[in-house]
XYZ file of C-alpha atoms in Angstrom:
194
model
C 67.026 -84.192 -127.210
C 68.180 -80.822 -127.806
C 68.724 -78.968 -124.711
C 67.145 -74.728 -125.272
C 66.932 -74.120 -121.679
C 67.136 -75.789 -118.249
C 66.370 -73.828 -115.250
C 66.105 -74.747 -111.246
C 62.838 -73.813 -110.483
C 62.109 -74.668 -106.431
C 62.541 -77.283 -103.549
C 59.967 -78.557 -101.770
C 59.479 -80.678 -98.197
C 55.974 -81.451 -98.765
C 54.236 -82.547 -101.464
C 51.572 -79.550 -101.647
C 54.123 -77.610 -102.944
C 54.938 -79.122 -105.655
C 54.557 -76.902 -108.925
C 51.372 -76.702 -110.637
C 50.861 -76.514 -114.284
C 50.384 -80.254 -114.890
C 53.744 -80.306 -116.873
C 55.070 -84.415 -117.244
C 57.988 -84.917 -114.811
C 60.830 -87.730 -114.352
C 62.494 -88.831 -111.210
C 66.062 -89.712 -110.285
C 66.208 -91.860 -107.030
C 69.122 -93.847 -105.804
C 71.726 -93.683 -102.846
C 73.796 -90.647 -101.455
C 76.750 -89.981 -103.364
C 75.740 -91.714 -106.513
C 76.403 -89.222 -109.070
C 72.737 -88.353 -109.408
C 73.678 -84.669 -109.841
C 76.389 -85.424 -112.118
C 73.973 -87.452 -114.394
C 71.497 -84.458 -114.318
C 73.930 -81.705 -115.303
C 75.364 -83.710 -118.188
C 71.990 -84.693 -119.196
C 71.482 -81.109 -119.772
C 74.562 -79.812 -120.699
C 74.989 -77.423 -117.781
C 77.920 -77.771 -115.577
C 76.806 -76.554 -112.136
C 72.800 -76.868 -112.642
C 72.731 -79.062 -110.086
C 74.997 -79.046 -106.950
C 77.493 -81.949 -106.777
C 79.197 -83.161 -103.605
C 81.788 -85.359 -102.507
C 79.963 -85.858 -99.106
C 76.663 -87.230 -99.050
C 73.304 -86.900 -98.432
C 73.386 -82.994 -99.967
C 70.019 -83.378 -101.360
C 67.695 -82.987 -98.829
C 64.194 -81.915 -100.422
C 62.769 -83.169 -103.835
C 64.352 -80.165 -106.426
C 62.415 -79.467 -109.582
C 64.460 -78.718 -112.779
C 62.181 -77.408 -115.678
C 63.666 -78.451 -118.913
C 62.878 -77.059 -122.253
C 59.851 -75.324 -120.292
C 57.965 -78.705 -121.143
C 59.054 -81.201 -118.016
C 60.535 -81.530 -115.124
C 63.122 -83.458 -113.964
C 62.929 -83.967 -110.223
C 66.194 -84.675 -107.984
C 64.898 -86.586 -104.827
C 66.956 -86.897 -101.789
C 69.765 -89.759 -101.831
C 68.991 -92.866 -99.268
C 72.047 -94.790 -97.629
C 74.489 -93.371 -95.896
C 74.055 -89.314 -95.954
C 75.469 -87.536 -93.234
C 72.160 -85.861 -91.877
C 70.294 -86.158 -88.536
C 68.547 -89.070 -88.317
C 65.063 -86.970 -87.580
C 65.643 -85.942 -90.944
C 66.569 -88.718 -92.807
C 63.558 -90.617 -91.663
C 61.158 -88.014 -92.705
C 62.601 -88.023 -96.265
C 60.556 -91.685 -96.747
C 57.451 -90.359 -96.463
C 58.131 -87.363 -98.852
C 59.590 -89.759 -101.250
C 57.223 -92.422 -100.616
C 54.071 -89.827 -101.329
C 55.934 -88.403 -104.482
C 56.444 -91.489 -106.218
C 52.660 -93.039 -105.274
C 50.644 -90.156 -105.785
C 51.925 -87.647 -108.152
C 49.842 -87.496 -111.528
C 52.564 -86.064 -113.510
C 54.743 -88.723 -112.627
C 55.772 -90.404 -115.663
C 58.795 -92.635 -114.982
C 61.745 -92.941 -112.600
C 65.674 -93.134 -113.522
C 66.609 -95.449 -110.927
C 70.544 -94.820 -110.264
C 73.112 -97.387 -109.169
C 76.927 -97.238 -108.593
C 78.225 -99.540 -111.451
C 81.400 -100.147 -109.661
C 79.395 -101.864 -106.929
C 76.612 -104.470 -106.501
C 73.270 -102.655 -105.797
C 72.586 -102.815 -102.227
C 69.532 -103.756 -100.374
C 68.106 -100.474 -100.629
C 68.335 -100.639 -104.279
C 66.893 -103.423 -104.318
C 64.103 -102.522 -102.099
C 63.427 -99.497 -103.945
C 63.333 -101.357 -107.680
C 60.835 -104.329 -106.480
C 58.996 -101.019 -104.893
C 58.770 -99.256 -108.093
C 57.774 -102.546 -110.331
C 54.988 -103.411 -107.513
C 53.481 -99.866 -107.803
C 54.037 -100.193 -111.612
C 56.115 -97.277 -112.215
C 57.889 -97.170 -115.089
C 61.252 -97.380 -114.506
C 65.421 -97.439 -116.138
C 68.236 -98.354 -113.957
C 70.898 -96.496 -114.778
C 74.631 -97.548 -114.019
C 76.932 -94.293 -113.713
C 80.424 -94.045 -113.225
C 80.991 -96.640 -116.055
C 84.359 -94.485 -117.126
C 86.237 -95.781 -113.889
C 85.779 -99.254 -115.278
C 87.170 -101.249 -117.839
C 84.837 -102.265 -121.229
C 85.246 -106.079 -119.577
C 84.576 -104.879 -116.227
C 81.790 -103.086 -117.090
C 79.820 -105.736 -118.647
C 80.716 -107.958 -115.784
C 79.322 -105.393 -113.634
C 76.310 -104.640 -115.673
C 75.345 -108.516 -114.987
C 76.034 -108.392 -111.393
C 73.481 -105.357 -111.170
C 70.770 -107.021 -113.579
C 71.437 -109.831 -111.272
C 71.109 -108.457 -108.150
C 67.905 -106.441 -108.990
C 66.341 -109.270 -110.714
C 65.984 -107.479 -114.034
C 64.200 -109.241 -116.830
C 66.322 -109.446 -120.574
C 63.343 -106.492 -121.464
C 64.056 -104.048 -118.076
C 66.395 -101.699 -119.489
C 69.757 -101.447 -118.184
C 71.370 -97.754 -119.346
C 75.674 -97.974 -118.207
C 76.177 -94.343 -118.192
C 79.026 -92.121 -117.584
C 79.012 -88.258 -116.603
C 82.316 -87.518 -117.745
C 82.316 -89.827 -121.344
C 78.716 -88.820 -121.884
C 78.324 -92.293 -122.563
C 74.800 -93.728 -122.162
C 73.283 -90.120 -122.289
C 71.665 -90.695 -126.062
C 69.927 -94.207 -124.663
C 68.682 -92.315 -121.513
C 67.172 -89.290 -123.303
C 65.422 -92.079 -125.701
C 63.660 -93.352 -122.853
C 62.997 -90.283 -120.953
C 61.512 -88.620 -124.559
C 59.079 -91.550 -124.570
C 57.558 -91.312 -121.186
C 57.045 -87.842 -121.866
C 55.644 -87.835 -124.997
């Protein structure tokens, strides 16, 4: 996809204020300190679009990101271990939770994982989630550039594995820094919005 503008347009802590306009929009979910931001900026060619972080849990609302002025891709708050009060961490599920169930523009969800590690229970959780509610959905290894090529693929297993993804769920091993993986992921995302 080529990239003419991408802007930050708001953050939000409850759903009714989520922009209106009925433009599609895409999710990225997965753990604190995943490389979600990373994955955004390079998906748009910005650097600093979206604020990385070496500590996590930095996200802490559901940020809108109005690409192209023709979707939005939507940053939701990292689960695991981010360093937040607890009050707030637990009412991030709801938020999320409410998002992903009942937002009509939803169109898909890039579902992150850490390729140098086997997806934990909350990924796990949150995949079976998103096939129950029939969202569709790409997992998306990042970080694949700290790996070896035989690595990788042994990695790549371990998380189709893990997840319990069919030979047909697609499995995207991505890197920020390489840009490797970025053509496959705009394929899908250019499908569900279309």
């Amino acid at each position: 996809m080529n990239i003419v503008s991408a802007e930050f347009v708001k953050s939000i802590t409850e759903l009714n204020r989520c922009p209106a306009g009925g433009r599609p929009e895409v999710a990225l979910a997965g753990r604190s300190n995943v490389g979600k931001s990373s994955l955004l900026n390079c998906l748009v060619n910005r650097r600093n679009l979206a604020r990385t972080s070496n500590t996590p849990g930095r996200t802490r609302t559901l940020n809108f990101y109005l690409i192209n002025n023709r979707f939005y891709l939507v940053d939701l708050p990292g689960y695991g271990y981010a360093r937040v009060p607890e009050k707030m961490r637990v009412s991030w599920g709801p938020l999320i939770e409410g998002y992903l169930s009942r937002r009509p523009e939803l169109r898909g969800v890039i579902q992150i994982v850490d390729l140098r590690h086997p997806p934990t229970a909350q990924d796990v959780q949150l995949y079976q989630w998103l096939k129950h509610h029939g969202l569709p959905t790409v997992v998306v290894a990042t970080k694949a550039d700290k790996l070896s090529k035989s690595q990788g693929l042994r990695q790549l297993q371990v998380v189709r594995q893990t997840l319990g993804l069919t030979g047909e769920a697609p499995l995207i091993k991505f890197s920020a820094r390489t840009r490797e993986g970025r053509d496959d992921l705009w394929h899908v995302i250019e499908e569900w919005i279309n």
